[in-house]
mmCIF file of C-alpha atoms and ligand atoms in Angstrom:
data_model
loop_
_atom_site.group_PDB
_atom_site.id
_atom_site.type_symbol
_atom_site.label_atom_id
_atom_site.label_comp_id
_atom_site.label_asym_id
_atom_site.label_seq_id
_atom_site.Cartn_x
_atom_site.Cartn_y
_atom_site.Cartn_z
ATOM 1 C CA UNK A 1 0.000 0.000 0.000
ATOM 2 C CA UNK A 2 2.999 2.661 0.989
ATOM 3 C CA UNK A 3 4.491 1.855 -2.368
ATOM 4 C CA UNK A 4 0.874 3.069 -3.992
ATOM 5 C CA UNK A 5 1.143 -1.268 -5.485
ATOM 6 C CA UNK A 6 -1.970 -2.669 -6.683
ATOM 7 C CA UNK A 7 -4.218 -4.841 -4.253
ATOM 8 C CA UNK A 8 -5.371 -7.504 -6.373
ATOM 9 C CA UNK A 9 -7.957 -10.513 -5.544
ATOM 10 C CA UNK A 10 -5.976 -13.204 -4.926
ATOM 11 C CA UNK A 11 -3.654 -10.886 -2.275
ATOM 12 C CA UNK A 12 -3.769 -11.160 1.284
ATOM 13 C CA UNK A 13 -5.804 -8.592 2.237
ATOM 14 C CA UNK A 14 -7.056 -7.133 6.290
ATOM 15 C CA UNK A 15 -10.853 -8.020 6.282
ATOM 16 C CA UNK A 16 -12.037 -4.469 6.898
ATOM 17 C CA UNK A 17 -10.544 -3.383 3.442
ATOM 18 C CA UNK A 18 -12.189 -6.086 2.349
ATOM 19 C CA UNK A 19 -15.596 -5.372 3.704
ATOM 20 C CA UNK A 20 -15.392 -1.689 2.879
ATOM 21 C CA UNK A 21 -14.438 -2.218 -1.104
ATOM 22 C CA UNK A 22 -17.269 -4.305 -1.200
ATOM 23 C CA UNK A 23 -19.327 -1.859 0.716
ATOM 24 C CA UNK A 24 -18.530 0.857 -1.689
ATOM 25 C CA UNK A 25 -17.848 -0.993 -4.843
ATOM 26 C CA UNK A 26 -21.426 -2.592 -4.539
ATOM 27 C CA UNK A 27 -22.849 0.693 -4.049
ATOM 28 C CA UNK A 28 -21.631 2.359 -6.614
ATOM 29 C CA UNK A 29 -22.894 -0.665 -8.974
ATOM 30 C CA UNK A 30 -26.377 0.047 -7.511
ATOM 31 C CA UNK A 31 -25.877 3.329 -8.410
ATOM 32 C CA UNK A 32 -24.997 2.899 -11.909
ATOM 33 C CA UNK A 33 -28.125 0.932 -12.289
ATOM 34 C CA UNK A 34 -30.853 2.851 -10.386
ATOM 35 C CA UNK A 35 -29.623 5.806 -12.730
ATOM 36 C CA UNK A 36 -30.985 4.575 -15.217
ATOM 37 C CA UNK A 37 -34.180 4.853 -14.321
ATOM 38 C CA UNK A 38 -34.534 8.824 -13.777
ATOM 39 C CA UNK A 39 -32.992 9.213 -17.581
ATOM 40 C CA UNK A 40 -35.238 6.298 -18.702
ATOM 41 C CA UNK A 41 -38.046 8.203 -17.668
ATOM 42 C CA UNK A 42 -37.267 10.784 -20.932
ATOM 43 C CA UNK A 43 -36.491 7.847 -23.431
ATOM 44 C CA UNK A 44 -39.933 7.368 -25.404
ATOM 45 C CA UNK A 45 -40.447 11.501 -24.894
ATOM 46 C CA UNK A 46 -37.612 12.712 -26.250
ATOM 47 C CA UNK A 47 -37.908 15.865 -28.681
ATOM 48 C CA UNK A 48 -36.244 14.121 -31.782
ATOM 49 C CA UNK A 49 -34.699 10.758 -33.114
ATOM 50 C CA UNK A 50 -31.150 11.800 -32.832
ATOM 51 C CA UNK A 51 -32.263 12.743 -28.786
ATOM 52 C CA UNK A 52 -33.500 9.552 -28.589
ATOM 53 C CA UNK A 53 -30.509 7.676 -30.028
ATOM 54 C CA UNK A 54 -27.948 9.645 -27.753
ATOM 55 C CA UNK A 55 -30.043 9.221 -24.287
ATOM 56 C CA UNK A 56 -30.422 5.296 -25.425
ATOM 57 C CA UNK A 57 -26.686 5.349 -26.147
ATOM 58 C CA UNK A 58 -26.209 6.456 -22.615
ATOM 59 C CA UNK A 59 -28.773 4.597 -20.050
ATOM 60 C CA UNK A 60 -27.358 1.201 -22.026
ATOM 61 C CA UNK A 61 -23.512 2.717 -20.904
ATOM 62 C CA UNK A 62 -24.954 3.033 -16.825
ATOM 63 C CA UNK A 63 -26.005 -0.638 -17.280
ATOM 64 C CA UNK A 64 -22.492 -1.803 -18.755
ATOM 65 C CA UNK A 65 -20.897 0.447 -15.997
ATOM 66 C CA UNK A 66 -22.920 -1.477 -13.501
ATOM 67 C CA UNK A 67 -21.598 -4.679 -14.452
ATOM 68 C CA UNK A 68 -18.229 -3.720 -14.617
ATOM 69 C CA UNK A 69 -18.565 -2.669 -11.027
ATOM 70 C CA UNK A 70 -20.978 -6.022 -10.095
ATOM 71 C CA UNK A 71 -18.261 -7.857 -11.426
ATOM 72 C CA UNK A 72 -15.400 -6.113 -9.549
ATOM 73 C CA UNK A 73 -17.562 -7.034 -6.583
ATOM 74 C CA UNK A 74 -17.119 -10.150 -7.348
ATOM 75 C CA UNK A 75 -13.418 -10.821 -7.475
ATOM 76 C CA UNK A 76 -13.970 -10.023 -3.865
ATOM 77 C CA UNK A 77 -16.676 -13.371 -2.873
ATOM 78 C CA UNK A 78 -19.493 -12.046 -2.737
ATOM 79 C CA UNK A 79 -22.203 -12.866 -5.583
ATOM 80 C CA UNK A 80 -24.137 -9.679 -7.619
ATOM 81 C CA UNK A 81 -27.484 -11.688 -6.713
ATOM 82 C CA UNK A 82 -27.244 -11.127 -3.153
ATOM 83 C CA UNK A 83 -26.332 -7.882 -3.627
ATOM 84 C CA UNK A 84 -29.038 -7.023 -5.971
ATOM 85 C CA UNK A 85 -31.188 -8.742 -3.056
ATOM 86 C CA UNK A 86 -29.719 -6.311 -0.406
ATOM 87 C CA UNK A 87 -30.360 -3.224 -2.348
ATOM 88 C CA UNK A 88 -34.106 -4.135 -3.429
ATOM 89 C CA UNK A 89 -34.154 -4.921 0.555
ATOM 90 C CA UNK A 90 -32.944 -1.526 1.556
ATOM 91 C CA UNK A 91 -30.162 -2.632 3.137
ATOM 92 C CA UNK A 92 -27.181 -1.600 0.770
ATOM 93 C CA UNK A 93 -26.975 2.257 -0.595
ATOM 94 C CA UNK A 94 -27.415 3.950 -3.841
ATOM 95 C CA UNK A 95 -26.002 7.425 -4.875
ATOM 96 C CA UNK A 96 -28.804 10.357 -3.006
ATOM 97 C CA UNK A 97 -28.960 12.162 -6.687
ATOM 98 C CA UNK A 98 -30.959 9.354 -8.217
ATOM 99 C CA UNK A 99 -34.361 10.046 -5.446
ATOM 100 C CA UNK A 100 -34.809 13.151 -7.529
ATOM 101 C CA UNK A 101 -37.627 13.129 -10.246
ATOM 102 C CA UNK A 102 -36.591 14.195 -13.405
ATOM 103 C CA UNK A 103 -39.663 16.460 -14.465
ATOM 104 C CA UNK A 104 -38.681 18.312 -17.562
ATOM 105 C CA UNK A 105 -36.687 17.242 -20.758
ATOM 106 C CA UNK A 106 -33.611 19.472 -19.758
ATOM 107 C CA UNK A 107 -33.154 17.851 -16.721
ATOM 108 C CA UNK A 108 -31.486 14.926 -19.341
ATOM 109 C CA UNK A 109 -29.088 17.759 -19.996
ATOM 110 C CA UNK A 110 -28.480 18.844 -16.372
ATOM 111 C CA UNK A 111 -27.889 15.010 -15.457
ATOM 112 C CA UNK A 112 -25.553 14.702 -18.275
ATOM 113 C CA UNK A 113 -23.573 18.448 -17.045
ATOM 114 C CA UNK A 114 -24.099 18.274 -13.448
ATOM 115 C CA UNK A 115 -24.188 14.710 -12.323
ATOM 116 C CA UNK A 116 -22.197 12.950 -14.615
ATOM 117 C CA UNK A 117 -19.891 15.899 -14.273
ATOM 118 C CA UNK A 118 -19.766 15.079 -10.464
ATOM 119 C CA UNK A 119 -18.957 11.182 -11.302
ATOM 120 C CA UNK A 120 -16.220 12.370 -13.410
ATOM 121 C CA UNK A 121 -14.377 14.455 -10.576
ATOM 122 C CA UNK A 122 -15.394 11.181 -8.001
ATOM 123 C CA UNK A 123 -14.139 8.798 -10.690
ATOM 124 C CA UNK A 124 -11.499 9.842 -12.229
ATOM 125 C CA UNK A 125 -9.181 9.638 -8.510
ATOM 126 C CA UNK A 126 -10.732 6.181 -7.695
ATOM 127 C CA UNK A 127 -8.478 5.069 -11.522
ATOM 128 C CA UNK A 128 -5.739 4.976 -8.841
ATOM 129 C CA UNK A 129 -7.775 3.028 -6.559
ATOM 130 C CA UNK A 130 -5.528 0.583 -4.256
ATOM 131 C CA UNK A 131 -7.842 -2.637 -5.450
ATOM 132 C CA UNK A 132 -6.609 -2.990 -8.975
ATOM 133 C CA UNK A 133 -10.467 -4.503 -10.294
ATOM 134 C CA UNK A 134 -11.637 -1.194 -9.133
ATOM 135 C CA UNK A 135 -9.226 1.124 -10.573
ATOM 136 C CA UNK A 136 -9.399 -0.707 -13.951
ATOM 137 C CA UNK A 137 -13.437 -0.450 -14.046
ATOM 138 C CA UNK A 138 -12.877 3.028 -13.559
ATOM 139 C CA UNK A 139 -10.610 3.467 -16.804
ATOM 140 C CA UNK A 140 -12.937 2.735 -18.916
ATOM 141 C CA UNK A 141 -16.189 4.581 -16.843
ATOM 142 C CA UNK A 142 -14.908 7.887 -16.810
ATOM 143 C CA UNK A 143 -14.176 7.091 -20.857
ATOM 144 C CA UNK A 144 -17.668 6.889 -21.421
ATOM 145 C CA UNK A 145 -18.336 9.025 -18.671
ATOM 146 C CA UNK A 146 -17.006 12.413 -20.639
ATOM 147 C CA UNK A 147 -19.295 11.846 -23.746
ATOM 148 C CA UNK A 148 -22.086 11.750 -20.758
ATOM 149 C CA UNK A 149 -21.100 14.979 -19.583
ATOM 150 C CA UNK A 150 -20.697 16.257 -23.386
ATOM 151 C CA UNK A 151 -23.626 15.359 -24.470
ATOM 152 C CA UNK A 152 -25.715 16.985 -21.531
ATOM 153 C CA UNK A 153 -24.089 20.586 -22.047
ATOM 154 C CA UNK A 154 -24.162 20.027 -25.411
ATOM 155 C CA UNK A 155 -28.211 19.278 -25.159
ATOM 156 C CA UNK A 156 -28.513 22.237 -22.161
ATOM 157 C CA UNK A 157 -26.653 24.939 -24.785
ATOM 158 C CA UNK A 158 -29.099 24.269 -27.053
ATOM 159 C CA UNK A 159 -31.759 24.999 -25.506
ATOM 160 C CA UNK A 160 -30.034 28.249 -24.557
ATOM 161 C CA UNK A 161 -29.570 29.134 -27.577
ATOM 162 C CA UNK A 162 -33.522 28.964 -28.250
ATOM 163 C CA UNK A 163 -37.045 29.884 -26.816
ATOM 164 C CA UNK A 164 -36.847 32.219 -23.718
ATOM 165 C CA UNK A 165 -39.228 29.282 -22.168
ATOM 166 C CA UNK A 166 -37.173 27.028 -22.842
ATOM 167 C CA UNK A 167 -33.687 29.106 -21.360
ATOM 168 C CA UNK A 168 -36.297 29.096 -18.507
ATOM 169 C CA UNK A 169 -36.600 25.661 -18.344
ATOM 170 C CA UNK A 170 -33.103 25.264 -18.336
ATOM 171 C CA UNK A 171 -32.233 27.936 -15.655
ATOM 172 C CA UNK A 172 -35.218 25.727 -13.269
ATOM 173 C CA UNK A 173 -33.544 22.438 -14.141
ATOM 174 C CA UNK A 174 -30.237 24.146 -12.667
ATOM 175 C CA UNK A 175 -31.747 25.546 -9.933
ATOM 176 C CA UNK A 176 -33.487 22.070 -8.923
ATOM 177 C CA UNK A 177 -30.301 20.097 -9.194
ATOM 178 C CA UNK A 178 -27.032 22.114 -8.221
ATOM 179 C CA UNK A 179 -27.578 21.070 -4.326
ATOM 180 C CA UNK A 180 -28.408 17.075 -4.797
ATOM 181 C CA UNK A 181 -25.159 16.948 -7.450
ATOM 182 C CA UNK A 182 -22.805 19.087 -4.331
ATOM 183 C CA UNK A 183 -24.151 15.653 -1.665
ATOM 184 C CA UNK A 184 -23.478 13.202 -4.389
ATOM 185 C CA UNK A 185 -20.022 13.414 -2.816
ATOM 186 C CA UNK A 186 -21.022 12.757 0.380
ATOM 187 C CA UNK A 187 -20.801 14.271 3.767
ATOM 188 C CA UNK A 188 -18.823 17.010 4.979
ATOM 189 C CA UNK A 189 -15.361 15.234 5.986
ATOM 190 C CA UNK A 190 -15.942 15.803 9.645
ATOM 191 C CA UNK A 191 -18.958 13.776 9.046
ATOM 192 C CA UNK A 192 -17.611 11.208 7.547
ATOM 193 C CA UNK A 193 -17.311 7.938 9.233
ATOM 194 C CA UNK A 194 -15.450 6.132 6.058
ATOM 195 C CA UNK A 195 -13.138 8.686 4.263
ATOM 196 C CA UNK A 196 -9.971 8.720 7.246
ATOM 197 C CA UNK A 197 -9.416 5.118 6.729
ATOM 198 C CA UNK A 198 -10.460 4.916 2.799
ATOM 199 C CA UNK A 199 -7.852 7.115 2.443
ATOM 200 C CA UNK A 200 -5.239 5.256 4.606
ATOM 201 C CA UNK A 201 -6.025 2.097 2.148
ATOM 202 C CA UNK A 202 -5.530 4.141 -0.815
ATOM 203 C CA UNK A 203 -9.565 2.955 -1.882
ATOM 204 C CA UNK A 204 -10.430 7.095 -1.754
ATOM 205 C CA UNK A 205 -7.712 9.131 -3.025
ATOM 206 C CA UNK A 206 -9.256 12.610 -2.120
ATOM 207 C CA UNK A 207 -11.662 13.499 0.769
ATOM 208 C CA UNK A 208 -15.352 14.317 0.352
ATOM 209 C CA UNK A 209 -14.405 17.991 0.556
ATOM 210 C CA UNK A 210 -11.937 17.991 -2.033
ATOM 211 C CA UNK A 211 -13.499 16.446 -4.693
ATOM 212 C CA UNK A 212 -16.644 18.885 -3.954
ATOM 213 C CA UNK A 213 -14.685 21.731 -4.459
ATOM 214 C CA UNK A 214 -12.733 20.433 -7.399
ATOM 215 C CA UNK A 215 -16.967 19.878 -8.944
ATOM 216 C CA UNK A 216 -17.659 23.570 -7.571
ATOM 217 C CA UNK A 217 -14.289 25.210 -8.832
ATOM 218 C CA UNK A 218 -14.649 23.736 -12.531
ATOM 219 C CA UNK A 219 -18.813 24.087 -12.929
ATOM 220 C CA UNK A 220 -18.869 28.064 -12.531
ATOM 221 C CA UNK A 221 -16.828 28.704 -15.458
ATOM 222 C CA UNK A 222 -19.804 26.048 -17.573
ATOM 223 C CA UNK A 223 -22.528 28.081 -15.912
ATOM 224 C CA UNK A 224 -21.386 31.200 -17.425
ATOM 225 C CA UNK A 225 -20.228 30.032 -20.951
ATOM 226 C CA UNK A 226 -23.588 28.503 -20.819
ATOM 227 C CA UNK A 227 -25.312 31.621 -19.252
ATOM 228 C CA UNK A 228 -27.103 29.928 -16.146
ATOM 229 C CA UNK A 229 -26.603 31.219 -12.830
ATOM 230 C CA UNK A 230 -26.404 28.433 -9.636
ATOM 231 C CA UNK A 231 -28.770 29.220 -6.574
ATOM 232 C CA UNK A 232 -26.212 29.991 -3.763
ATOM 233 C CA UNK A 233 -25.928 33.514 -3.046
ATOM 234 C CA UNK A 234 -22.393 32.594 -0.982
ATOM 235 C CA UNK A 235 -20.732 31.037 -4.338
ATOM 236 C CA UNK A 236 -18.104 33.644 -4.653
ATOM 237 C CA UNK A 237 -14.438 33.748 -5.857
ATOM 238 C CA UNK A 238 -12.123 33.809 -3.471
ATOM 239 C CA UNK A 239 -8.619 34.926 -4.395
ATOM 240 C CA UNK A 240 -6.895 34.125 -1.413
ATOM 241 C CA UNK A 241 -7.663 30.544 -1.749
ATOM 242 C CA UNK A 242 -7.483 30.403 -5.473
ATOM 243 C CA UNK A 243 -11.293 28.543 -5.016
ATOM 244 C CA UNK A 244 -14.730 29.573 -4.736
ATOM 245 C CA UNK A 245 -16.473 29.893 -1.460
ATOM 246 C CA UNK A 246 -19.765 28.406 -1.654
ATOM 247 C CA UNK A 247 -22.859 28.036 0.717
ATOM 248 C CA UNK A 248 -23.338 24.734 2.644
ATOM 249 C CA UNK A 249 -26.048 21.871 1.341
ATOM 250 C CA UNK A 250 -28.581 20.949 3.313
ATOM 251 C CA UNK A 251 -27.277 17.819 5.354
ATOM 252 C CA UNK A 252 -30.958 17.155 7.013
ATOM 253 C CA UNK A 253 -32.262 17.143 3.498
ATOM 254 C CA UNK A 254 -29.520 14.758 2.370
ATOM 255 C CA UNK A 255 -29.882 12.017 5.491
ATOM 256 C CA UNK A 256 -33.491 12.010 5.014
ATOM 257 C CA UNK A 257 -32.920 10.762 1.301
ATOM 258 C CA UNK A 258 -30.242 8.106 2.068
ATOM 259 C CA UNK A 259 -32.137 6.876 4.781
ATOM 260 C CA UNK A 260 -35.104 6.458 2.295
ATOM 261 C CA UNK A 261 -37.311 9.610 2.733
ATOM 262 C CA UNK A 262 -36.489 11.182 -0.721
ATOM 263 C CA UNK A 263 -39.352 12.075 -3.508
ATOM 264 C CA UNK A 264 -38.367 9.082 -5.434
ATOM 265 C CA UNK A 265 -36.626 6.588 -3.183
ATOM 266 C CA UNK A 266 -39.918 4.325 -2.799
ATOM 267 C CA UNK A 267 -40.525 4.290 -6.834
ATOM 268 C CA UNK A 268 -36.671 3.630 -7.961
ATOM 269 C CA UNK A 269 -36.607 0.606 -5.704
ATOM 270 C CA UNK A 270 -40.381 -0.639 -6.681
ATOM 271 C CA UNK A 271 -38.888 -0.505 -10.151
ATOM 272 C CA UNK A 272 -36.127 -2.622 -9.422
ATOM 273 C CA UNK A 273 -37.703 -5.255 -7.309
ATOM 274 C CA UNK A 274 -40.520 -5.401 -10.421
ATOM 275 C CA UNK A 275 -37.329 -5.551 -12.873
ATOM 276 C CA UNK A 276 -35.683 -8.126 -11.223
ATOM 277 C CA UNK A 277 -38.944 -10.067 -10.470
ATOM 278 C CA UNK A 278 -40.405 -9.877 -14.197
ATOM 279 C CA UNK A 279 -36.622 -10.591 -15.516
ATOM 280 C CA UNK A 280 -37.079 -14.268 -13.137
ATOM 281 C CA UNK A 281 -37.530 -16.085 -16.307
ATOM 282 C CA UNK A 282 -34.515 -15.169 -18.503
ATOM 283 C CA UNK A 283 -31.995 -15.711 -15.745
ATOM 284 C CA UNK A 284 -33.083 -19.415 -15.231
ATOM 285 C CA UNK A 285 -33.450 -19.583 -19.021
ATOM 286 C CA UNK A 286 -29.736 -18.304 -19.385
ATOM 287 C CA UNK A 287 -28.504 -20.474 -16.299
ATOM 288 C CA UNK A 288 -30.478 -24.083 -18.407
ATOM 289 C CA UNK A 289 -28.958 -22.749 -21.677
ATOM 290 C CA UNK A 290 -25.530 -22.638 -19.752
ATOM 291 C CA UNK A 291 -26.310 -25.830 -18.257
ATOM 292 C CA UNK A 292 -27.191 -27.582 -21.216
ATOM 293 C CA UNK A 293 -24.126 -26.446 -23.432
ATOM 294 C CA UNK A 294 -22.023 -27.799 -20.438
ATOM 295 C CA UNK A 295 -23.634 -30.948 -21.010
ATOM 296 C CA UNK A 296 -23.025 -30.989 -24.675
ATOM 297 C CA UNK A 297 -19.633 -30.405 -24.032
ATOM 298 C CA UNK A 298 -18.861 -33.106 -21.743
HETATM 299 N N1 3HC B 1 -25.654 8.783 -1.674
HETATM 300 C C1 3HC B 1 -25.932 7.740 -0.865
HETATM 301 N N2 3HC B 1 -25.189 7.410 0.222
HETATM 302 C C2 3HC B 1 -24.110 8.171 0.460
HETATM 303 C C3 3HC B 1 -23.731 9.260 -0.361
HETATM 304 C C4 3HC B 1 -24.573 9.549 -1.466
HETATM 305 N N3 3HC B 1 -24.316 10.569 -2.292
HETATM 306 N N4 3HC B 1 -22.591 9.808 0.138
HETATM 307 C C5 3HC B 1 -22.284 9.085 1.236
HETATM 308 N N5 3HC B 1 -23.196 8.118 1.422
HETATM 309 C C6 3HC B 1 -23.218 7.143 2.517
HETATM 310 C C7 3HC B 1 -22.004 6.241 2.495
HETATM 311 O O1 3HC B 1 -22.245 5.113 1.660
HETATM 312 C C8 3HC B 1 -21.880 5.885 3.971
HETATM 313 O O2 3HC B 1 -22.863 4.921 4.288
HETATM 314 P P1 3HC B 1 -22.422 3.359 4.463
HETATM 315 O O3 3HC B 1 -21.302 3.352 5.456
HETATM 316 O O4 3HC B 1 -23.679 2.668 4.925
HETATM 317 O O5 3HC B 1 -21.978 2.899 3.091
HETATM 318 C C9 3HC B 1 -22.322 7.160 4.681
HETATM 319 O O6 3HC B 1 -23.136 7.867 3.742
HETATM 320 C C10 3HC B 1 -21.166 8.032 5.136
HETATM 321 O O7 3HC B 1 -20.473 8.498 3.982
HETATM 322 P P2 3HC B 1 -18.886 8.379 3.872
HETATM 323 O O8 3HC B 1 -18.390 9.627 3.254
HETATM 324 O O9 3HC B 1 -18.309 7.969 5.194
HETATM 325 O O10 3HC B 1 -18.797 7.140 2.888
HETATM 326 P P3 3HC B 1 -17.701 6.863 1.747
HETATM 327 O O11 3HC B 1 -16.319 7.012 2.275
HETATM 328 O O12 3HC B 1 -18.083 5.573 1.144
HETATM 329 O O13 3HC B 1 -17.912 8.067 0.682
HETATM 330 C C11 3HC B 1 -18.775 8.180 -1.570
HETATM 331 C C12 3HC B 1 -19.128 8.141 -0.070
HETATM 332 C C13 3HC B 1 -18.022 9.472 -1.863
HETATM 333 C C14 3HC B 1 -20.078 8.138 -2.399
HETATM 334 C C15 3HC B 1 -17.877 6.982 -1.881
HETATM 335 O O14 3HC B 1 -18.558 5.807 -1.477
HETATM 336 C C16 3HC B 1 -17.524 6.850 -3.362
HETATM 337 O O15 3HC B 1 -16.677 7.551 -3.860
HETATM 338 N N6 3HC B 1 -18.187 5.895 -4.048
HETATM 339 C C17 3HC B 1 -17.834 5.610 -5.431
HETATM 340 C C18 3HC B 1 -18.502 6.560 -6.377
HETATM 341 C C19 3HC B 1 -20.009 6.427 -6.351
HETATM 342 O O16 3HC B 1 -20.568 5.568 -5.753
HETATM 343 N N7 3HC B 1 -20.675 7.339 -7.034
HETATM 344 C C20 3HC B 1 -22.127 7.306 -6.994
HETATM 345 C C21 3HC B 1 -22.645 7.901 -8.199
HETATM 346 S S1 3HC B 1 -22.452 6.830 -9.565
HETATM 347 C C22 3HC B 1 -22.900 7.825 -10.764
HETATM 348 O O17 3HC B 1 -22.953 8.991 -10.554
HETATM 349 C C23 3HC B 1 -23.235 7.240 -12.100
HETATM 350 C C24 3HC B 1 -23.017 8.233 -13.190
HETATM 351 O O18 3HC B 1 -23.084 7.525 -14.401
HETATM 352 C C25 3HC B 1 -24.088 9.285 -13.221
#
C-alpha cells in the first residue's frame, strides 16, 4: 500500500478493506443501475430521433458500468445476486442524486452536465484506486463518462440558444439540481465515518471535501459560458484561496434521502424489485442454456 502497489484478488488482504471495497464498490454498482431509471423516464419523450438515439446510447452505458462494477464485486466473494437482493431490501446504498424526479426534458441535460460531471471528478481519482479490479473499471467509466457529460451541455446549450421558455426551463432544471449533485459526494469530511481510513487504504484518493470543491471550482466557469446562474448567493471567488467559497447543502435534506425519505426513493426501488422479479424467467433460461451447453460439451 505505501508503495501506492496494486491490491489484487488473490492478495492477502485485512478483512475491513475487504468489507469496505465491497461496501462501496457494490454501491456504486447500484448506483450505476438505479440511474438509469430517472434518464429512462425521458427515453420514449424525447424531442427528436437523434435525442433519442444519444439518451439510449447512454442509459445502455450506466447498465455496462454497472456490471463492470458487479463484477469487480465479485473478485472479492461475494455474488451480484445477493447484492441485488440487499439493495431491493434496503439494506445496501445507492447514490442520493438518483431520489430526484426528473420532471422536464432538460433535466437529461443537467444530469448529463451536473451529475455525470460530479462522477467524473469522483471517478477519475478512484483510476488509482488501491484494489486494482476497481481502478481498472474506472478506466474505462470515466471514458464513457465524458461523452455523458458532453452530451448533456451540449443538449442544455441548445436549448439556450432557443425559446426564452425554454432558457427558462433550463435555468429551473439548474436551480433544482445544483444542491443534490454538491451531496453526491457525500458528507462534509468531519462527518464522515469512512473517508480517514479509505484514504489510509488508498480505496479514496481525495476526501469528500476535495473532490466537492474540485466539482464547484470547474462548474462556474460552464454556468457562465452557458449563461445559467447556480442558486447559492455565498458562491463567490475567493482569491486568497485560489477557489470559490460556496454556501453549505442541506445535510438534514440529504440524510433524510439516504435513509429512504427522498421524492423518489420508494418508486426507484419498486422498479427494481418489479425488474428483477419480471426478468425471473430469462436468468433461469440463461442459467439451463448454460447448463445444457455444459452438457453438450462433456
Ligand atoms: N448517496 C448515498 N449514500 C451516500 C452518499 C450519497 N451521495 N454519500 C455518502 N453516502 C453514505 C455512504 O455510503 C456511507 O454509508 P455506508 O457506510 O452505509 O456505506 C455514509 O453515507 C457516510 O459516507 P462516507 O463519506 O463515510 O462514505 P464513503 O467514504 O463511502 O464516501 C462516496 C461516499 C463518496 C459516495 C464513496 O462511497 C464513493 O466515492 N463511491 C464511489 C462513487 C459512487 O458511488 N458514485 C455514486 C454515483 S455513480 C454515478 O454517478 C453514475 C453516473 O453515471 C451518473
Amino acid at each position: 500500500m505505501a508503495d501506492d502497489l496494486r491490491i489484487e484478488p488473490r492478495d492477502w488482504m485485512p478483512d475491513g478493506y475487504r468489507k469496505t471495497l465491497v461496501r462501496q464498490i457494490a454501491q456504486h454498482a447500484h448506483s450505476e443501475i438505479i440511474g438509469m431509471q430517472p434518464e429512462g423516464n425521458w427515453l420514449t419523450r424525447a424531442p427528436s430521433l437523434r435525442r433519442k438515439a444519444i439518451l439510449m446510447a447512454k442509459v445502455q452505458d450506466e447498465a455496462g458500468h454497472g456490471l463492470y462494477l458487479y463484477s469487480a464485486a465479485e473478485t472479492l466473494g461475494v455474488e451480484r445476486a445477493d447484492l441485488t437482493e440487499k439493495l431491493i431490501e434496503g439494506k445496501q446504498k445507492y447514490s442520493s442524486i438518483f431520489n430526484y424526479p426528473t420532471l422536464t426534458f432538460a433535466d437529461v441535460g443537467t444530469i448529463g452536465w451536473l451529475v455525470d460531471g460530479a462522477a467524473i471528478c469522483n471517478q477519475v481519482p478512484l483510476c488509482r484506486s488501491s484494489f486494482g479490479p476497481y481502478a481498472r473499471a474506472m478506466i474505462r467509466v470515466c471514458k464513457e463518462e465524458s461523452f455523458h457529460q458532453r452530451q448533456g451541455y451540449e443538449l442544455l446549450s441548445t436549448m439556450m440558444r432557443g425559446t426564452d421558455a425554454q432558457r427558462a426551463m433550463v435555468q429551473e432544471s439548474v436551480d433544482r439540481w445544483w444542491w443534490p449533485a454538491l451531496m453526491m459526494f457525500g458528507p462534509p469530511d468531519d462527518r464522515s465515518p469512512n473517508t480517514e481510513q479509505s484514504m489510509k487504504w488508498r480505496i479514496k484518493r481525495h476526501t469528500n471535501d476535495e473532490l466537492r470543491q474540485r466539482f464547484v471550482d470547474m462548474s462556474v466557469p460552464q454556468a457562465e459560458a452557458l449563461g445559467v446562474t447556480f442558486p447559492d448567493p455565498d458562491l463567490i471567488w475567493n482569491p486568497d484561496r485560489g477557489a470559490y467559497d460556496f454556501g453549505e447543502p442541506d445535510w438534514s435534506e440529504f440524510t433524510e434521502v439516504i435513509k429512504g425519505n427522498g421524492a423518489a426513493n420508494a418508486e426507484r426501488l419498486a422498479n427494481r424489485r418489479a425488474a428483477h422479479e419480471n426478468g425471473a424467467w430469462v436468468r433461469e433460461a440463461a442459467m439451463a442454456f448454460a447448463a445444457r451447453g455444459q452438457e453438450d460439451t462433456r
